[in-house]
Coordinates of C-alpha atoms in Angstrom, one line a residue:
M1 CA 28.4 11.5 11.3
I2 CA 27.8 10.1 7.8
R3 CA 29.8 12.2 5.7
E4 CA 32.7 11.5 8.1
A5 CA 31.9 7.6 8.1
L6 CA 32.5 7.8 4.5
Q7 CA 36.3 9.1 4.8
K8 CA 36.9 5.7 6.7
D9 CA 36.9 1.9 6.4
I10 CA 33.2 0.9 6.7
D11 CA 32.5 -2.6 8.5
V12 CA 29.8 -4.0 6.6
M13 CA 27.4 -6.6 8.2
Q14 CA 24.3 -8.5 6.7
K15 CA 20.7 -8.5 8.0
S16 CA 18.1 -10.8 6.2
S17 CA 20.3 -11.5 2.8
P18 CA 23.5 -10.8 1.5
V19 CA 22.0 -7.7 -0.2
D20 CA 20.6 -6.3 3.0
L21 CA 23.4 -4.3 4.5
V22 CA 23.7 -2.7 7.7
T23 CA 26.7 -0.7 9.2
E24 CA 27.9 0.5 12.7
T25 CA 27.1 4.0 11.3
D26 CA 23.2 3.0 10.7
Q27 CA 23.2 2.1 14.5
K28 CA 25.0 5.1 15.9
V29 CA 22.9 7.7 14.0
E30 CA 19.8 5.7 15.2
Q31 CA 21.0 5.8 19.1
L32 CA 22.0 9.6 18.2
I33 CA 18.6 10.7 17.0
I34 CA 16.6 8.6 19.8
S35 CA 18.9 10.0 22.5
S36 CA 18.5 13.5 21.4
I37 CA 14.8 13.3 21.0
K38 CA 14.4 11.2 24.5
E39 CA 16.3 14.2 26.1
K40 CA 13.4 16.6 25.4
Y41 CA 10.3 14.4 24.7
P42 CA 11.0 11.4 27.5
T43 CA 7.6 9.8 27.2
H44 CA 7.5 9.6 23.6
S45 CA 7.6 6.4 21.3
F46 CA 10.0 5.3 18.6
I47 CA 10.2 3.0 15.8
G48 CA 13.5 2.4 14.3
E49 CA 14.9 0.5 11.6
E50 CA 17.9 -0.6 13.2
S51 CA 15.9 -1.4 16.5
V52 CA 13.6 -3.3 15.1
A53 CA 16.2 -5.4 13.2
K54 CA 17.6 -6.2 16.6
G55 CA 14.1 -7.5 17.8
E56 CA 12.4 -4.5 19.5
A57 CA 8.6 -4.7 19.0
C58 CA 7.3 -2.4 16.0
V59 CA 4.3 -1.1 17.6
L60 CA 2.2 1.8 16.5
T61 CA 0.1 3.7 19.1
D62 CA -1.8 7.0 19.5
K63 CA 1.1 8.1 21.6
P64 CA 3.5 10.3 20.0
T65 CA 5.8 8.1 17.9
W66 CA 8.9 8.8 15.8
I67 CA 9.4 6.7 12.9
I68 CA 13.3 6.8 11.9
D69 CA 15.4 5.3 9.0
P70 CA 18.8 6.5 9.9
V71 CA 20.4 5.6 6.9
D72 CA 18.5 5.5 3.9
G73 CA 20.3 3.9 1.3
T74 CA 23.0 1.8 2.9
T75 CA 24.0 0.0 0.1
N76 CA 24.4 3.5 -1.6
F77 CA 26.6 4.5 1.6
V78 CA 29.1 1.4 1.3
H79 CA 30.0 2.0 -2.2
G80 CA 29.9 5.8 -1.8
F81 CA 27.0 6.5 -4.5
P82 CA 25.8 9.9 -3.5
F83 CA 22.1 9.4 -2.5
V84 CA 22.1 8.6 1.5
A85 CA 19.3 10.1 3.6
V86 CA 18.3 10.2 6.8
S87 CA 14.5 10.2 7.2
I88 CA 12.3 11.0 10.4
G89 CA 8.6 11.0 10.5
F90 CA 6.5 12.2 13.4
A91 CA 2.9 10.5 14.3
V92 CA 0.2 11.2 16.8
N93 CA -3.1 9.1 16.9
K94 CA -1.6 7.1 14.1
E95 CA -1.3 9.9 11.8
L96 CA 1.5 11.5 10.4
E97 CA 2.3 15.1 11.2
F98 CA 5.4 16.1 9.9
G99 CA 8.6 14.7 8.3
V100 CA 12.2 15.5 7.5
V101 CA 14.4 13.8 4.9
Y102 CA 17.9 15.1 4.9
S103 CA 19.9 13.9 1.7
C104 CA 23.6 14.1 3.3
L105 CA 25.7 14.1 0.3
E106 CA 23.8 16.6 -1.7
D107 CA 23.3 18.7 1.8
K108 CA 19.4 19.0 0.9
M109 CA 17.1 19.2 3.7
Y110 CA 13.4 18.4 2.6
K111 CA 10.9 19.0 5.3
A112 CA 7.1 19.3 5.5
Q113 CA 4.3 19.8 8.2
K114 CA 0.6 18.8 7.5
G115 CA -1.3 21.5 6.3
K116 CA 2.0 23.8 6.2
G117 CA 3.6 23.1 2.9
A118 CA 6.5 21.1 1.6
F119 CA 10.3 22.9 1.6
C120 CA 14.1 21.9 0.3
N121 CA 16.4 23.8 2.0
D122 CA 13.8 26.2 3.1
E123 CA 12.5 26.9 -0.4
P124 CA 9.0 25.9 -1.3
I125 CA 8.5 23.0 -3.4
Q126 CA 6.1 21.2 -5.5
V127 CA 5.3 18.3 -7.4
S128 CA 5.4 18.3 -11.4
D129 CA 2.3 19.3 -13.5
V130 CA 3.2 16.8 -16.2
Q131 CA -0.2 15.2 -17.1
D132 CA 0.8 13.2 -19.8
I133 CA 2.7 9.8 -18.8
K134 CA 4.4 9.7 -21.9
K135 CA 6.3 12.7 -20.9
S136 CA 7.3 11.3 -17.4
I137 CA 10.0 9.8 -15.4
I138 CA 9.3 7.5 -13.2
I139 CA 11.3 6.6 -10.4
S140 CA 11.9 2.7 -8.7
E141 CA 13.6 0.3 -6.8
H142 CA 13.7 -3.2 -6.8
G143 CA 14.3 -4.0 -2.9
V144 CA 16.6 -6.5 -1.2
D145 CA 14.3 -9.5 -1.9
R146 CA 16.1 -11.2 -4.7
S147 CA 13.9 -14.6 -4.9
P148 CA 13.2 -15.3 -8.6
E149 CA 9.3 -14.8 -8.1
K150 CA 9.7 -11.2 -6.7
V151 CA 12.5 -10.2 -9.4
T152 CA 10.0 -11.2 -12.2
K153 CA 7.2 -9.4 -10.7
I154 CA 9.5 -6.2 -10.5
F155 CA 10.8 -6.6 -13.9
S156 CA 7.6 -7.4 -15.4
T157 CA 6.2 -4.1 -13.9
M158 CA 9.1 -2.0 -15.0
Q159 CA 9.0 -3.8 -18.8
K160 CA 5.3 -2.3 -18.9
I161 CA 6.1 0.8 -17.9
L162 CA 8.8 1.2 -20.0
C163 CA 7.2 0.2 -23.0
I164 CA 4.0 2.7 -22.7
P165 CA 7.1 4.4 -23.2
V166 CA 7.9 6.8 -20.9
H167 CA 10.7 9.3 -21.0
G168 CA 12.9 7.3 -18.3
L169 CA 12.9 5.0 -15.3
R170 CA 15.1 5.8 -12.9
G171 CA 16.4 4.8 -9.4
S172 CA 18.4 6.6 -6.9
G173 CA 18.7 3.7 -4.2
T174 CA 16.8 5.3 -1.3
A175 CA 13.2 5.4 -1.1
A176 CA 13.3 8.5 1.1
T177 CA 15.1 10.5 -1.7
N178 CA 12.6 8.9 -4.2
M179 CA 9.8 10.6 -2.6
C180 CA 11.5 13.7 -2.2
L181 CA 12.1 13.9 -5.9
V182 CA 8.5 13.2 -6.7
A183 CA 7.6 16.0 -4.4
C184 CA 9.9 18.6 -6.3
G185 CA 8.9 17.7 -9.3
A186 CA 12.2 16.2 -10.6
V187 CA 10.3 12.8 -11.6
E188 CA 6.6 12.4 -11.8
A189 CA 6.2 9.0 -9.9
F190 CA 7.6 6.5 -7.7
F191 CA 6.8 2.8 -7.0
E192 CA 8.5 0.1 -5.1
I193 CA 7.1 -3.5 -4.2
G194 CA 7.4 -4.0 -0.4
I195 CA 8.3 -1.1 1.3
H196 CA 8.4 -0.3 5.3
C197 CA 7.2 2.1 7.4
W198 CA 10.3 3.8 8.0
D199 CA 11.4 4.1 4.2
I200 CA 7.9 6.1 3.7
A201 CA 7.0 8.0 7.2
A202 CA 8.8 11.3 6.6
G203 CA 8.3 11.1 2.7
A204 CA 4.7 10.7 3.1
V205 CA 4.3 14.0 4.6
I206 CA 6.8 15.8 2.2
V207 CA 4.9 14.4 -0.9
K208 CA 1.6 15.2 0.1
E209 CA 2.1 18.5 1.3
A210 CA 3.9 19.3 -2.0
G211 CA 0.5 18.0 -3.6
G212 CA 1.3 14.5 -4.6
L213 CA -0.6 11.7 -4.0
L214 CA 0.3 8.0 -2.3
L215 CA -1.6 5.2 -3.4
D216 CA -1.5 1.2 -3.5
V217 CA -2.9 -1.2 -5.7
N218 CA -6.4 -0.3 -4.0
D219 CA -6.3 3.5 -4.2
Y220 CA -5.4 3.2 -0.2
L221 CA -2.7 4.2 1.9
S222 CA -2.6 3.6 6.0
L223 CA 0.6 3.7 8.0
V224 CA -0.9 0.8 10.0
C225 CA 0.4 -1.4 7.5
S226 CA 3.1 -1.7 4.8
L227 CA 2.0 -1.2 1.4
A228 CA 2.5 -3.8 -1.3
I229 CA 3.2 -1.2 -3.7
E230 CA 4.1 2.4 -2.9
I231 CA 3.0 4.8 -5.6
D232 CA 3.7 8.7 -5.2
C233 CA 2.3 10.9 -8.1
C234 CA 2.0 14.4 -9.1
Y235 CA -1.1 13.8 -11.1
R236 CA -3.8 11.5 -10.4
Q237 CA -3.9 10.3 -13.9
V238 CA -0.2 9.6 -13.7
S239 CA -0.9 7.8 -10.6
A240 CA -3.7 5.7 -11.7
F241 CA -2.0 4.6 -14.9
V242 CA 1.2 3.2 -12.9
V243 CA -1.3 1.3 -10.4
G244 CA -2.9 0.0 -13.2
M245 CA 0.3 -1.5 -14.8
A246 CA 2.0 -2.6 -11.7
V247 CA 2.0 -6.1 -10.2
S248 CA 0.5 -6.6 -6.6
T249 CA 2.9 -9.0 -4.4
A250 CA 2.1 -10.0 -0.8
H251 CA 4.0 -8.2 1.8
E252 CA 3.6 -8.5 5.6
C253 CA 2.5 -5.8 7.7
D254 CA 5.4 -4.1 9.7
F255 CA 3.3 -3.2 13.0
E256 CA 2.6 -5.7 15.5
E257 CA -0.9 -5.8 17.4
E258 CA -1.1 -3.0 20.2
K259 CA -0.8 -5.0 23.6

């Protein structure tokens, strides 16, 4: 559906800001995923980026819950930039059990189940073994908040990391793909200031099963609250260094209180 949509005119709409984009394809893909799963698992719960954007409650309970980003990298999709992903994570008792990320234009399927390893197109993957951050590539994004305060914090962090120096600082435009690039060892770390549960749910399982870490500035990850800074790393020293250099920023929790 996504590849077919790229061959047509794309009707672009705005959500929270002129740089926070959504298309009809985002909505159609999410509807297709949810309806397909509901046919087999009618009692399961869903948290979808576009459903939440339309006002649906974002509540994580102990029930089996699918956490969906139908088109991660919508801006890439609109411009034809070749990194667009579908991200689906699955949680039970508020614990992630498996995740799938499909990089549509690359035709790469990343998947992982807790305790069973991580794979790309059915080939096992693992994180990089680089131990010296000066030999690393770091990947990051600047997000959709373009307030001067937020942009200053982001570029302050990027400047510090570049001046270590590292081999490079990159960005694919999609958090799910960035996490998979960590998982397969193409980059050593990913950080982003302000990120949502649907961005990281699938990638979190894939990174962990590939031997990586997920940390925030307090060295604590909880699916129940969005992170101020998301760090994925192949090696504890590398991740600790990046966390130490990063600038924290306030970020609202995605999830509402369970009623």
